[in-house]
Amino acid sequence: MAEILALVEARLRTALGEPDARAAVTFLGTDRIEVLRFIDGDIVRYATLGMSAQPMSDPTAVVADPLKGPRAELVLSVRGGLADTDQVLRKLAVLAAAPQVEGLVVAPGASLDVGEPLWPGAPFTSVLVAESGGLVEDLELGGPLEPVRFLPLLPMTQNEAAWKRVRGAQELQEKWLSQGTDLRDPLRRSVTLD
């Protein structure tokens, strides 16, 4: 587990630079989850470290396989200086612990909801999990181990989350694209939905 996390942190540093801050959260019955903060100009990126230590397993499985199963870390990018986005650290740790706590398999297209604003004044309580491979390249582990995927999180307003449940992740992403939505704006309003 420690070897995997060392490789994951090295991949994050290669892709995002040196973290300027880190916080650790441990939930009862789970491994420690860290959240690293990276500053790139006016963009602040938060990345989890610890979610990939164990593979995610099907919650209906009688016994979790200690080797096989998808592995992931979460990455959130926002514009700095517009809101107190550092308050998202604990919420990201909660989302990263969900596979261990709830037996949840986090995959692209999924919605994750924390039930409260992601940071003070945020119009978002949930995120859409996007495809990996863009900002941080997947980390191959070899052998029977699946690669670690670095999954971007896209904040959703309540209206967008409801629309996504009906129409699907692909249509919501197309709606954002067609309206030129700045998904990094921590205070943006919901897109126009029809």
Coordinates of C-alpha atoms in Angstrom, one line a residue:
M1 CA 0.0 0.0 0.0
A2 CA 2.8 2.5 0.9
E3 CA 4.6 1.7 -2.3
I4 CA 1.5 2.4 -4.4
L5 CA 0.8 5.7 -2.6
A6 CA 4.5 6.8 -3.1
L7 CA 4.1 6.1 -6.9
V8 CA 0.8 8.0 -6.9
E9 CA 2.3 11.0 -5.2
A10 CA 5.2 11.0 -7.6
R11 CA 2.8 11.0 -10.5
L12 CA 0.9 13.9 -9.0
R13 CA 4.1 15.8 -8.5
T14 CA 5.2 15.1 -12.1
A15 CA 1.9 16.3 -13.5
L16 CA 1.0 19.2 -11.1
G17 CA 4.3 20.3 -9.5
E18 CA 5.1 20.5 -5.8
P19 CA 2.1 20.7 -3.5
D20 CA 2.0 23.9 -1.4
A21 CA -0.2 22.4 1.3
R22 CA -1.6 19.0 2.5
A23 CA -4.1 17.9 5.0
A24 CA -4.9 14.4 6.3
V25 CA -8.2 13.0 7.5
T26 CA -8.8 9.6 9.0
F27 CA -12.3 8.2 9.4
L28 CA -13.1 5.4 11.8
G29 CA -12.4 2.1 10.1
T30 CA -10.6 3.5 7.1
D31 CA -7.1 4.2 5.9
R32 CA -5.8 7.7 6.1
I33 CA -6.8 10.0 3.2
E34 CA -4.7 13.0 2.4
V35 CA -5.6 16.0 0.2
L36 CA -2.8 17.8 -1.6
R37 CA -3.2 21.4 -2.9
F38 CA -1.3 22.6 -6.0
I39 CA -1.2 26.2 -7.2
D40 CA -0.8 26.8 -11.0
G41 CA -1.2 30.5 -11.7
D42 CA -4.8 31.4 -10.8
I43 CA -5.9 27.7 -10.8
V44 CA -5.9 25.7 -7.5
R45 CA -6.0 22.0 -7.8
Y46 CA -6.9 19.6 -5.0
A47 CA -5.9 15.9 -5.3
T48 CA -6.7 13.0 -3.0
L49 CA -3.9 10.6 -1.9
G50 CA -5.0 7.4 -0.2
M51 CA -8.1 6.3 -2.1
S52 CA -6.0 4.2 -4.5
A53 CA -4.3 2.2 -1.7
Q54 CA -7.0 -0.4 -1.9
P55 CA -8.9 -1.5 -5.0
M56 CA -12.6 -0.5 -5.1
S57 CA -14.8 -3.6 -5.0
D58 CA -18.3 -4.5 -5.9
P59 CA -20.4 -3.9 -2.8
T60 CA -22.4 -7.1 -3.5
A61 CA -19.2 -9.2 -3.4
V62 CA -19.0 -11.5 -0.3
V63 CA -15.2 -11.0 0.0
A64 CA -13.3 -8.1 -1.4
D65 CA -10.3 -9.0 -3.6
P66 CA -7.2 -7.3 -2.1
L67 CA -5.6 -7.0 -5.5
K68 CA -8.1 -6.8 -8.3
G69 CA -10.5 -3.9 -8.8
P70 CA -10.3 -0.3 -10.1
R71 CA -8.1 2.2 -8.2
A72 CA -8.6 5.9 -8.4
E73 CA -7.7 9.3 -6.9
L74 CA -9.9 12.4 -7.2
V75 CA -8.8 15.8 -8.7
L76 CA -10.7 19.1 -8.4
S77 CA -9.6 22.3 -10.2
V78 CA -11.0 25.7 -9.3
R79 CA -10.1 29.4 -9.9
G80 CA -8.3 30.7 -6.8
G81 CA -9.1 33.8 -4.9
L82 CA -12.9 33.9 -5.7
A83 CA -14.1 31.7 -2.8
D84 CA -12.8 29.9 0.3
T85 CA -12.3 26.7 -1.6
D86 CA -9.8 25.3 0.9
Q87 CA -12.9 24.3 2.9
V88 CA -13.4 21.5 0.3
L89 CA -10.6 19.4 1.8
R90 CA -12.7 17.4 4.3
K91 CA -15.4 16.9 1.7
L92 CA -12.9 15.5 -0.8
A93 CA -11.6 13.2 1.9
V94 CA -15.1 12.0 2.5
L95 CA -15.6 11.3 -1.2
A96 CA -12.3 9.5 -1.4
A97 CA -13.2 7.3 1.7
A98 CA -16.6 6.4 0.2
P99 CA -15.2 3.2 -1.5
Q100 CA -13.9 1.9 1.9
V101 CA -16.9 3.1 4.0
E102 CA -19.8 2.5 1.6
G103 CA -18.4 -0.1 -0.8
L104 CA -18.9 2.5 -3.6
V105 CA -17.1 2.1 -6.9
V106 CA -16.3 5.6 -8.2
A107 CA -16.3 5.7 -12.0
P108 CA -16.6 8.3 -14.8
G109 CA -20.2 9.4 -15.2
A110 CA -21.0 9.0 -11.6
S111 CA -22.5 11.7 -9.3
L112 CA -21.1 12.1 -5.8
D113 CA -23.1 14.3 -3.4
V114 CA -21.8 15.5 0.0
G115 CA -25.2 16.9 1.1
E116 CA -23.9 20.4 1.8
P117 CA -22.0 23.2 -0.1
L118 CA -18.5 22.1 -1.2
W119 CA -17.2 25.3 0.3
P120 CA -18.8 28.4 2.0
G121 CA -21.2 30.1 -0.5
A122 CA -20.7 27.3 -3.1
P123 CA -23.8 26.7 -5.3
F124 CA -22.6 23.0 -5.5
T125 CA -23.3 20.1 -3.2
S126 CA -22.3 17.4 -5.8
V127 CA -19.8 16.6 -8.4
L128 CA -19.7 14.8 -11.7
V129 CA -16.9 12.3 -12.1
A130 CA -15.2 12.9 -15.5
E131 CA -12.9 10.6 -17.6
S132 CA -9.3 10.2 -16.5
G133 CA -6.2 10.6 -18.6
G134 CA -6.3 14.3 -19.3
L135 CA -4.6 16.4 -16.6
V136 CA -2.8 13.5 -14.8
E137 CA -2.0 10.4 -16.8
D138 CA -3.2 7.0 -15.5
L139 CA -0.5 5.2 -13.4
E140 CA 0.1 1.6 -14.5
L141 CA 1.0 -0.7 -11.6
G142 CA 1.7 -3.9 -13.5
G143 CA 0.8 -7.5 -12.7
P144 CA -2.8 -8.2 -11.6
L145 CA -3.2 -4.6 -10.3
E146 CA -5.4 -2.3 -12.3
P147 CA -3.9 1.2 -13.1
V148 CA -4.6 4.1 -10.8
R149 CA -6.9 6.6 -12.6
F150 CA -6.9 10.3 -11.7
L151 CA -10.6 11.2 -12.0
P152 CA -11.4 14.9 -12.4
L153 CA -14.4 16.2 -10.4
L154 CA -16.8 18.7 -12.0
P155 CA -19.0 20.6 -9.5
M156 CA -22.7 20.5 -10.3
T157 CA -25.5 22.7 -9.1
Q158 CA -28.7 21.0 -7.8
N159 CA -30.5 21.7 -11.1
E160 CA -27.6 20.3 -13.1
A161 CA -27.4 17.2 -10.9
A162 CA -31.2 16.6 -11.3
W163 CA -30.9 17.1 -15.1
K164 CA -28.0 14.7 -15.2
R165 CA -30.0 12.0 -13.4
V166 CA -32.6 12.2 -16.2
R167 CA -30.5 13.0 -19.3
G168 CA -27.1 11.4 -18.4
A169 CA -23.6 12.7 -17.9
Q170 CA -22.8 12.9 -21.6
E171 CA -25.7 15.3 -22.3
L172 CA -24.8 17.5 -19.3
Q173 CA -21.2 17.8 -20.4
E174 CA -22.4 18.7 -23.9
K175 CA -24.7 21.4 -22.4
W176 CA -21.7 22.8 -20.5
L177 CA -19.6 22.8 -23.6
S178 CA -22.2 24.4 -25.9
Q179 CA -22.7 27.2 -23.4
G180 CA -19.0 27.8 -22.8
T181 CA -19.3 27.1 -19.1
D182 CA -16.2 27.8 -17.0
L183 CA -16.3 24.7 -14.8
R184 CA -13.5 26.0 -12.7
D185 CA -15.5 29.1 -11.5
P186 CA -16.2 28.3 -7.8
L187 CA -19.2 30.7 -7.9
R188 CA -20.7 30.0 -11.3
R189 CA -24.5 29.7 -11.8
S190 CA -26.3 26.7 -13.3
V191 CA -26.3 26.5 -17.0
T192 CA -29.6 27.0 -18.9
L193 CA -31.3 23.6 -19.0
D194 CA -34.2 22.8 -21.3

